[in-house]
Tab-separated table of C-alpha atoms in Angstrom:
chain	number	residue	atom	x	y	z
I	8	MET	CA	126.355	120.310	211.963
I	9	ASP	CA	128.456	120.166	208.937
I	10	ILE	CA	129.261	116.648	207.740
I	11	LEU	CA	132.531	116.239	205.923
I	12	LEU	CA	132.689	113.356	203.419
I	13	GLU	CA	136.141	112.104	202.539
I	14	VAL	CA	136.314	110.475	199.111
I	15	ALA	CA	139.320	108.286	198.477
I	16	ALA	CA	141.293	109.268	195.423
I	17	PRO	CA	141.486	106.593	192.728
I	18	GLU	CA	144.741	104.642	192.739
I	19	PRO	CA	146.881	105.130	189.655
I	20	THR	CA	146.707	102.355	187.138
I	21	LEU	CA	150.034	100.576	186.874
I	22	PRO	CA	151.325	99.427	183.491
I	23	GLY	CA	150.245	95.913	182.812
I	24	ASP	CA	147.261	95.878	185.192
I	25	LEU	CA	144.441	93.773	183.863
I	26	CYS	CA	141.012	95.180	183.214
I	27	PRO	CA	137.936	93.310	184.445
I	28	ALA	CA	137.535	91.803	181.017
I	29	GLY	CA	140.990	90.271	181.393
I	30	VAL	CA	142.580	92.308	178.585
I	31	ASP	CA	146.075	93.699	178.976
I	32	LEU	CA	145.878	97.484	178.811
I	33	CYS	CA	148.480	100.112	178.162
I	34	GLY	CA	149.460	101.896	181.386
I	35	GLU	CA	149.588	105.251	179.623
I	36	SER	CA	146.565	105.373	177.347
I	37	GLY	CA	144.442	102.561	178.730
I	38	HIS	CA	144.197	100.989	175.269
I	39	SER	CA	144.873	97.299	174.659
I	40	LEU	CA	148.477	96.346	174.051
I	41	SER	CA	149.226	95.988	170.363
I	42	LEU	CA	153.043	95.736	170.200
I	43	SER	CA	155.229	92.716	170.949
I	44	CYS	CA	158.968	92.271	171.495
I	45	THR	CA	160.677	90.400	168.663
I	46	GLU	CA	163.350	89.127	171.049
I	47	GLU	CA	161.237	87.690	173.856
I	48	LEU	CA	158.031	87.159	171.749
I	49	GLU	CA	155.951	88.762	174.541
I	50	PRO	CA	153.588	91.799	174.407
I	51	ASP	CA	155.208	95.119	175.254
I	52	ARG	CA	153.747	97.343	177.980
I	53	CYS	CA	152.719	100.034	175.524
I	54	CYS	CA	150.379	100.350	172.587
I	55	CYS	CA	150.775	101.837	169.118
I	56	GLU	CA	149.735	105.308	170.402
I	57	CYS	CA	152.371	105.427	173.125
I	58	GLY	CA	155.269	103.746	171.360
I	59	ALA	CA	156.445	102.447	168.078
I	60	PRO	CA	158.592	99.486	167.090
I	61	GLY	CA	162.101	100.077	168.131
I	62	THR	CA	161.318	102.704	170.803
I	63	SER	CA	162.121	100.368	173.691
I	64	VAL	CA	165.737	100.560	174.619
I	65	GLY	CA	167.620	97.438	173.503
I	66	TYR	CA	164.537	95.772	171.945
I	67	ARG	CA	162.706	95.724	168.671
I	68	SER	CA	158.914	95.588	168.535
I	69	CYS	CA	156.332	94.797	165.905
I	70	HIS	CA	152.556	94.494	165.766
I	71	CYS	CA	151.151	91.654	167.858
I	72	ARG	CA	148.994	90.498	164.943
I	73	ASP	CA	152.018	89.938	162.709
I	74	THR	CA	153.962	88.204	165.459
I	75	ALA	CA	151.008	85.952	166.296
I	76	GLN	CA	150.596	84.929	162.654
I	77	ASP	CA	154.267	84.004	162.377
I	78	CYS	CA	154.170	82.038	165.613
I	79	GLU	CA	150.938	80.305	164.620
I	80	GLY	CA	152.496	79.271	161.285
I	81	GLU	CA	155.524	77.824	163.045
I	82	ILE	CA	153.380	75.937	165.544
I	83	GLU	CA	151.199	74.566	162.727
I	84	ARG	CA	154.296	73.217	160.991
I	85	PHE	CA	155.279	71.437	164.191
I	86	VAL	CA	151.732	70.074	164.504
I	87	LEU	CA	151.936	68.639	160.979
I	88	GLN	CA	155.229	66.994	161.845
I	89	PHE	CA	153.747	65.603	165.038
I	90	LYS	CA	150.815	64.209	163.064
I	91	GLU	CA	153.274	62.331	160.858
I	92	ARG	CA	155.144	60.910	163.838
I	93	PRO	CA	152.443	58.399	164.892
I	94	TRP	CA	152.454	56.968	161.359
I	95	ASN	CA	156.237	56.595	161.443
I	96	HIS	CA	156.046	55.125	164.920
I	97	HIS	CA	153.346	52.753	163.694
I	98	LEU	CA	155.629	51.578	160.886
I	99	ILE	CA	158.459	51.027	163.350
I	100	LYS	CA	156.073	49.147	165.623
I	101	GLU	CA	154.943	46.888	162.776
I	102	ALA	CA	158.567	46.306	161.784
I	103	SER	CA	159.414	45.419	165.389
I	104	GLN	CA	156.499	43.015	165.634
I	105	SER	CA	157.445	41.451	162.309
I	106	ALA	CA	161.061	41.242	163.487
I	107	ALA	CA	159.966	39.483	166.680
I	108	GLN	CA	158.080	36.866	164.649
I	109	HIS	CA	160.999	36.477	162.250
I	110	ILE	CA	163.448	36.103	165.157
I	111	LEU	CA	161.354	33.188	166.422
I	112	SER	CA	161.384	31.625	162.962
I	113	GLN	CA	165.126	32.254	162.649
I	114	SER	CA	165.769	30.671	166.021
I	115	GLU	CA	163.798	27.532	165.156
I	116	GLN	CA	165.415	27.241	161.740
I	117	THR	CA	168.916	27.834	163.119
I	118	GLU	CA	168.374	25.249	165.851
I	119	SER	CA	167.155	22.777	163.238
I	120	GLN	CA	170.225	23.418	161.098
I	121	ILE	CA	172.573	22.999	164.067
I	122	LYS	CA	170.964	19.662	164.904
I	123	GLU	CA	171.180	18.586	161.274
I	124	GLN	CA	174.867	19.487	161.065
I	125	PHE	CA	175.688	17.738	164.329
I	126	GLU	CA	173.694	14.688	163.255
I	127	LYS	CA	175.936	14.455	160.195
I	128	LEU	CA	178.964	14.644	162.485
I	129	HIS	CA	177.452	12.029	164.782
I	130	GLN	CA	176.777	9.742	161.815
I	131	PHE	CA	180.346	10.153	160.614
I	132	LEU	CA	181.734	9.463	164.092
I	133	ARG	CA	179.490	6.423	164.521
I	134	ARG	CA	180.554	5.035	161.152
I	135	GLU	CA	184.195	5.756	161.952
I	136	GLU	CA	183.831	4.110	165.369
I	137	GLU	CA	182.180	1.034	163.869
I	138	ALA	CA	184.843	0.776	161.159
I	139	ARG	CA	187.717	1.028	163.635
I	140	ILE	CA	186.143	-1.463	166.053
I	141	ALA	CA	185.560	-3.814	163.126
I	142	THR	CA	189.260	-3.454	162.213
I	143	VAL	CA	190.257	-4.335	165.773
I	144	ARG	CA	187.981	-7.381	165.799
I	145	GLU	CA	189.270	-8.477	162.409
I	146	GLU	CA	192.833	-8.276	163.708
I	147	GLU	CA	191.756	-10.085	166.858
I	148	GLU	CA	190.212	-12.922	164.842
I	149	ARG	CA	193.194	-13.168	162.528
I	150	LYS	CA	195.761	-13.262	165.315
I	151	ARG	CA	193.707	-15.599	167.468
I	152	LYS	CA	193.541	-17.995	164.518
I	153	LYS	CA	197.264	-17.632	163.957
I	154	ALA	CA	197.961	-18.238	167.655
I	155	LYS	CA	195.779	-21.330	167.585
I	156	GLU	CA	197.577	-22.638	164.508
I	157	GLU	CA	200.907	-21.925	166.187
I	158	SER	CA	199.783	-23.767	169.286
I	159	GLU	CA	198.704	-26.789	167.260
I	160	LYS	CA	201.997	-26.695	165.392
I	161	MET	CA	203.872	-26.687	168.699
I	162	ASP	CA	201.840	-29.686	169.877
I	163	LYS	CA	202.882	-31.588	166.765
I	164	LEU	CA	206.521	-30.617	167.262
I	165	ILE	CA	206.407	-31.622	170.885
I	166	GLN	CA	204.899	-34.970	169.933
I	167	ALA	CA	207.506	-35.445	167.211
I	168	LEU	CA	210.273	-34.554	169.628
I	169	THR	CA	208.886	-37.035	172.161
I	170	ASP	CA	208.831	-39.749	169.518
I	171	THR	CA	212.392	-38.905	168.526
I	172	ILE	CA	213.577	-39.194	172.110
I	173	LYS	CA	211.931	-42.592	172.445
I	174	ASP	CA	213.469	-43.799	169.164
I	175	ILE	CA	216.929	-42.616	170.160
I	176	GLU	CA	216.649	-44.207	173.575
I	177	THR	CA	215.554	-47.462	171.892
I	178	GLU	CA	218.515	-47.337	169.489
I	179	LEU	CA	220.885	-46.690	172.370
I	180	ASP	CA	219.708	-49.934	173.945
I	181	GLU	CA	220.500	-51.925	170.801
I	182	ASP	CA	223.751	-53.782	170.172
I	183	GLU	CA	226.733	-51.976	168.758
I	184	ILE	CA	226.330	-53.228	165.203
I	185	SER	CA	222.697	-52.075	164.948
I	186	PHE	CA	223.528	-48.761	166.632
I	187	LEU	CA	226.291	-48.034	164.160
I	188	GLN	CA	224.064	-48.927	161.237
I	189	HIS	CA	221.464	-46.371	162.305
I	190	TYR	CA	223.884	-43.788	163.651
I	191	GLU	CA	224.033	-41.496	160.602
I	192	LYS	CA	220.266	-41.405	160.236
I	193	THR	CA	219.780	-40.848	163.959
I	194	ILE	CA	222.284	-38.016	164.190
I	195	LYS	CA	220.716	-36.130	161.245
I	196	ARG	CA	217.298	-36.514	162.831
I	197	THR	CA	218.702	-35.199	166.098
I	198	TRP	CA	220.171	-32.105	164.436
I	199	LYS	CA	216.878	-31.418	162.715
I	200	ASP	CA	214.815	-31.751	165.870
I	201	LEU	CA	217.247	-29.592	167.869
I	202	GLN	CA	216.509	-26.470	165.738
I	203	HIS	CA	214.710	-23.794	167.718
I	204	PRO	CA	211.299	-22.660	166.356
I	205	GLU	CA	211.025	-19.083	165.028
I	206	LYS	CA	209.526	-16.564	167.430
I	207	SER	CA	206.733	-14.227	166.276
I	208	TYR	CA	206.832	-10.566	167.367
I	209	ASP	CA	203.499	-9.705	165.775
I	210	SER	CA	201.267	-11.954	167.774
I	211	LEU	CA	199.428	-9.317	169.848
I	212	ILE	CA	196.958	-6.565	168.927
I	213	ASP	CA	198.699	-3.499	167.509
I	214	VAL	CA	197.210	-1.104	170.067
I	215	PRO	CA	199.137	2.029	168.953
I	216	LYS	CA	197.840	1.490	165.432
I	217	HIS	CA	194.233	1.695	166.645
I	218	VAL	CA	194.461	4.108	169.592
I	219	GLY	CA	197.521	6.269	169.021
I	220	ASN	CA	196.501	9.848	168.014
I	221	LEU	CA	193.025	8.482	167.430
I	222	ARG	CA	191.139	11.749	167.849
I	223	PHE	CA	193.598	13.663	165.699
I	224	ARG	CA	193.453	11.092	162.896
I	225	VAL	CA	189.661	11.071	163.031
I	226	TRP	CA	189.601	14.875	163.007
I	227	GLU	CA	192.006	14.899	160.068
I	228	LYS	CA	189.721	12.514	158.204
I	229	MET	CA	186.728	14.727	159.000
I	230	LYS	CA	188.099	17.277	156.520
I	231	GLU	CA	186.426	15.172	153.850
I	232	ILE	CA	182.981	15.974	155.226
I	233	CYS	CA	183.834	19.280	156.920
I	234	PRO	CA	185.034	21.661	154.199
I	235	TYR	CA	186.283	25.073	155.237
I	236	PHE	CA	184.628	28.078	153.623
I	237	PRO	CA	186.549	31.351	154.000
I	238	VAL	CA	183.363	33.402	153.572
I	239	SER	CA	179.828	32.997	154.885
I	240	VAL	CA	176.946	35.049	153.509
I	241	ASP	CA	175.008	37.085	156.063
I	242	PRO	CA	171.306	36.320	155.389
I	243	ASN	CA	170.251	39.323	157.486
I	244	SER	CA	171.821	41.641	154.925
I	245	ALA	CA	170.488	39.886	151.820
I	246	SER	CA	167.747	41.446	149.741
I	247	CYS	CA	164.291	39.936	150.073
I	248	SER	CA	164.540	38.902	146.412
I	249	LEU	CA	167.475	36.629	147.268
I	250	ALA	CA	167.793	33.350	149.126
I	251	VAL	CA	170.814	31.937	150.921
I	252	SER	CA	171.647	28.233	151.133
I	253	GLY	CA	171.537	26.431	154.453
I	254	ALA	CA	175.320	26.378	154.719
I	255	LEU	CA	175.428	30.157	153.992
I	256	THR	CA	177.760	29.515	151.060
I	257	SER	CA	175.580	30.229	148.011
I	258	ILE	CA	173.195	32.981	147.066
I	259	GLY	CA	170.743	33.434	144.241
I	260	CYS	CA	167.329	34.725	143.264
I	261	SER	CA	164.433	32.970	144.986
I	262	GLY	CA	163.486	29.801	143.167
I	263	THR	CA	166.944	29.094	141.679
I	264	SER	CA	168.635	25.724	141.972
I	265	PRO	CA	169.635	24.383	144.417
I	266	ALA	CA	166.536	24.966	146.488
I	267	PRO	CA	167.313	27.757	148.966
I	268	GLN	CA	166.944	26.974	152.635
I	269	HIS	CA	166.840	30.577	153.812
I	270	PRO	CA	163.823	32.278	152.217
I	271	LEU	CA	164.183	35.866	153.355
I	272	LEU	CA	160.736	36.792	154.593
I	273	SER	CA	161.944	38.969	157.438
I	274	PRO	CA	160.972	42.629	157.853
I	275	ALA	CA	162.598	45.313	155.746
I	276	ASP	CA	165.021	46.410	158.425
I	277	ALA	CA	168.002	48.704	158.006
I	278	GLU	CA	170.406	45.785	157.483
I	279	ARG	CA	168.734	44.479	154.347
I	280	PHE	CA	169.615	45.700	150.860
I	281	HIS	CA	166.772	47.234	148.867
I	282	PRO	CA	166.139	47.648	145.985
I	283	TYR	CA	169.400	45.971	144.911
I	284	ALA	CA	169.650	42.149	145.044
I	285	ALA	CA	172.799	42.204	147.159
I	286	ALA	CA	174.239	40.779	150.358
I	287	LEU	CA	177.360	41.094	152.496
I	288	GLY	CA	179.624	38.527	154.062
I	289	SER	CA	179.249	37.848	157.760
I	290	GLU	CA	182.771	38.878	158.820
I	291	GLY	CA	184.898	41.858	157.919
I	292	VAL	CA	188.663	42.018	157.496
I	293	THR	CA	190.904	44.805	158.707
I	294	SER	CA	194.460	43.516	158.241
I	295	GLY	CA	196.476	40.810	156.553
I	296	LEU	CA	195.888	38.879	153.344
I	297	HIS	CA	192.525	37.254	152.587
I	298	GLN	CA	191.272	35.327	149.588
I	299	TRP	CA	188.124	33.506	148.469
I	300	ASP	CA	186.831	31.998	145.230
I	301	VAL	CA	183.270	32.448	143.982
I	302	GLU	CA	181.833	30.184	141.317
I	303	VAL	CA	179.795	32.338	138.934
I	304	GLY	CA	179.445	29.691	136.209
I	305	ASP	CA	177.426	30.905	133.264
I	306	SER	CA	175.573	33.561	135.266
I	307	ALA	CA	174.675	36.509	133.045
I	308	ASN	CA	174.613	39.136	135.801
I	309	TRP	CA	176.780	39.341	138.913
I	310	THR	CA	178.883	41.708	140.989
I	311	LEU	CA	181.611	40.612	143.400
I	312	GLY	CA	184.078	42.369	145.646
I	313	VAL	CA	184.209	44.081	149.009
I	314	ALA	CA	182.361	46.940	150.668
I	315	TYR	CA	182.254	48.948	153.855
I	316	ALA	CA	179.507	48.010	156.294
I	317	SER	CA	178.272	51.613	156.058
I	318	VAL	CA	177.356	51.242	152.381
I	319	LYS	CA	173.823	52.413	151.620
I	320	ARG	CA	171.339	49.573	151.864
I	321	ARG	CA	167.853	51.084	151.759
I	322	GLU	CA	168.307	53.320	148.744
I	323	GLU	CA	169.865	53.324	145.309
I	324	PHE	CA	173.603	53.907	145.027
I	325	GLU	CA	176.345	53.668	142.433
I	326	ALA	CA	178.744	50.774	142.977
I	327	CYS	CA	182.063	52.614	143.103
I	328	PRO	CA	184.874	53.312	145.585
I	329	GLU	CA	183.364	56.727	146.389
I	330	ALA	CA	180.298	54.881	147.737
I	331	GLY	CA	182.423	52.391	149.721
I	332	LEU	CA	182.462	49.474	147.220
I	333	TRP	CA	185.351	47.900	145.304
I	334	THR	CA	183.816	45.418	142.872
I	335	VAL	CA	183.879	43.967	139.377
I	336	GLY	CA	180.863	42.611	137.558
I	337	LEU	CA	179.229	41.301	134.424
I	338	ARG	CA	176.481	43.389	132.818
I	339	ASP	CA	174.914	42.645	129.421
I	340	GLY	CA	177.855	40.481	128.433
I	341	VAL	CA	180.445	43.136	129.336
I	342	TYR	CA	182.939	42.719	132.198
I	343	MET	CA	183.460	45.949	134.078
I	344	ALA	CA	185.347	47.381	137.023
I	345	MET	CA	182.709	49.225	139.011
I	346	MET	CA	184.208	52.695	139.133
I	347	SER	CA	182.958	56.185	138.349
I	348	PRO	CA	182.930	56.078	135.366
I	349	ARG	CA	182.931	52.302	134.876
I	350	GLU	CA	185.956	50.739	133.219
I	351	VAL	CA	185.468	47.921	130.714
I	352	LEU	CA	187.779	44.970	131.342
I	353	PRO	CA	189.603	43.778	128.219
I	354	MET	CA	188.791	40.186	127.250
I	355	ASP	CA	190.414	38.159	124.500
I	356	GLU	CA	187.963	36.856	121.945
I	357	ASP	CA	189.311	33.308	122.178
I	358	ARG	CA	189.416	33.345	125.943
I	359	ARG	CA	186.778	31.549	127.905
I	360	ARG	CA	184.683	33.677	130.219
I	361	PRO	CA	185.671	33.409	133.906
I	362	ARG	CA	183.638	30.769	135.702
I	363	VAL	CA	185.402	31.131	139.070
I	364	VAL	CA	186.384	34.605	140.227
I	365	ARG	CA	189.039	34.953	142.903
I	366	VAL	CA	188.868	37.931	145.246
I	367	ARG	CA	192.155	38.709	146.970
I	368	VAL	CA	192.275	41.439	149.618
I	369	ASP	CA	195.588	42.742	150.941
I	370	CYS	CA	194.581	45.166	153.663
I	371	ASP	CA	198.137	46.152	154.535
I	372	ALA	CA	199.066	46.924	150.910
I	373	GLY	CA	195.655	48.518	150.251
I	374	GLN	CA	194.778	46.326	147.272
I	375	VAL	CA	191.714	44.395	146.108
I	376	CYS	CA	192.690	42.097	143.257
I	377	PHE	CA	190.355	40.079	140.999
I	378	SER	CA	191.445	37.158	138.829
I	379	ASP	CA	190.193	34.118	136.932
I	380	ALA	CA	190.881	31.367	139.476
I	381	GLU	CA	190.831	28.513	136.972
I	382	ARG	CA	193.254	30.144	134.515
I	383	ASP	CA	195.138	32.232	137.099
I	384	THR	CA	194.633	35.312	134.909
I	385	HIS	CA	194.516	38.835	136.312
I	386	LEU	CA	191.290	40.804	135.783
I	387	PHE	CA	191.580	44.064	137.740
I	388	THR	CA	193.147	45.581	140.850
I	389	PHE	CA	191.868	48.424	143.035
I	390	THR	CA	194.337	50.411	145.119
I	391	HIS	CA	193.034	52.333	148.105
I	392	THR	CA	193.858	53.178	151.717
I	393	PHE	CA	191.189	51.357	153.672
I	394	THR	CA	190.173	52.876	156.996
I	395	ARG	CA	187.368	50.501	158.010
I	396	PRO	CA	186.651	46.751	157.915
I	397	LEU	CA	185.921	45.330	154.463
I	398	TYR	CA	183.065	42.864	153.989
I	399	PRO	CA	182.621	40.489	151.025
I	400	TYR	CA	179.965	41.798	148.642
I	401	PHE	CA	177.646	39.719	146.433
I	402	GLU	CA	175.038	40.878	143.946
I	403	THR	CA	173.057	38.979	141.304
I	404	ILE	CA	169.741	39.139	139.490
I	405	CYS	CA	170.341	36.045	137.368
I	406	LYS	CA	167.522	33.549	137.931
I	407	GLU	CA	169.240	30.656	136.144
I	408	ARG	CA	172.472	30.556	138.136
I	409	HIS	CA	173.459	31.180	141.743
I	410	LEU	CA	176.784	32.346	143.187
I	411	VAL	CA	178.661	29.732	145.211
I	412	VAL	CA	181.607	30.249	147.561
I	413	ARG	CA	184.130	27.466	147.028
I	414	PRO	CA	185.749	25.681	149.985
I	415	GLN	CA	189.463	26.001	150.621
I	416	ARG	CA	191.948	23.260	151.322
I	417	ILE	CA	193.200	22.817	154.865
I	418	HIS	CA	196.812	21.878	155.517
I	419	VAL	CA	197.840	20.623	158.965
I	420	LEU	CA	201.383	21.607	159.849
I	421	VAL	CA	203.191	19.700	162.585
I	422	GLU	CA	205.747	21.856	164.298
I	423	GLU	CA	209.267	20.491	164.071
I	424	ILE	CA	211.599	21.169	166.978
I	425	GLN	CA	214.867	22.520	165.680
I	426	PRO	CA	218.080	21.570	167.512
I	427	PRO	CA	219.576	24.455	169.465
I	428	ASP	CA	222.518	26.292	167.985
I	429	GLN	CA	225.628	24.760	169.497
I	430	ASP	CA	227.671	27.888	168.940
I	431	GLN	CA	225.433	30.069	171.070
I	432	PRO	CA	224.503	29.406	174.692
I	433	ALA	CA	220.900	28.544	175.401
I	434	GLU	CA	218.763	31.372	176.698
I	435	THR	CA	217.921	31.252	180.378
I	436	THR	CA	215.092	32.865	182.277
I	437	SER	CA	215.734	34.466	185.634
I	438	GLU	CA	213.596	33.591	188.593
I	439	GLU	CA	212.137	37.092	188.685
I	440	GLU	CA	210.862	36.910	185.125
I	441	GLU	CA	208.101	34.572	184.058
I	442	PRO	CA	208.595	32.782	180.737
I	443	ASN	CA	206.130	33.598	177.983
I	444	SER	CA	203.332	31.095	177.672
């Protein structure tokens, strides 16, 4: 018997089939793939023997070794960047932890300052209350004494009048000769006793004097202990080499007089100026006219003016309008307008150096004007179209003198009601329209 053995034909190897060793093989030659697509960064399905770079339609290929080296170099660069990230994150973490501790310190210090300020107000109000009550009691004592004296005087007059009546009645009972002899004296005495006593219209306590508009008059008097400062320094923006007073109205190098109440030991966050010893005001202006005076005294180094909030704070910059600052300053005995290049301000030889510099900002006119406040002498004026809020700018490295914002006077205006024009009828509001409040 013949036995027929049927041997299955080997299946064709498809391109991309993996060999037992797990190596991608070329479907044509069986060699390992050695070309890669430059577009998709994946191995092609052919080797160097079957194809060459650029033979695939629509794709470009190159040797896998070259592609792998380029990719490995790119990945290594990313790895180096990633290795730097934890250090940067660690710095941010430390800054956040330091900020959290400083926030606690700031909160305690701010609360203490608020209590101190209110205690001063309470002391003033208590003293004012005691003084006004003492005035009332003094008036009470004076008028009670006067009323008592008046009462005693009336008792004497009543007694005198009673005696006069008795004397007259006695004289009327006398004979005609005696009556006529005493008539002239009696009639003069009668006229004198018939005069009415003067009435006093100031016998009671003057209540309106003590109570009328009391709170307003006390508030008006509080201006003596509650000065108004047009600018407050923002301690969060001040350089760590500076210190701000408790009232946020003076700034100077640490250790200057008066003793600073805001030692800036907070973390070096993005708000704080470094390396320059500078600080910004707490509020910006966008429209209208604003003015403040800064006492520079005999400080040998200072810069004053305005700046955008976006001014660089953590790196060096040139103080000029191009950098978002409009300032004047004193450097090495020379007064300059901080421009690019800087412009020296002319000073008369016999003129005293400015001790109080006035900064006047007219946002609508686009002007920042500097002048000597004591002599009312112009120093310099910047002209610019401002597009963002302007913040007061302070800078000093003088250790002997600090910069102080001066308070401004407050004037209370009482509105006077003008009589309506008789020639024109008064305006009326219809029931459908609500009057403006």
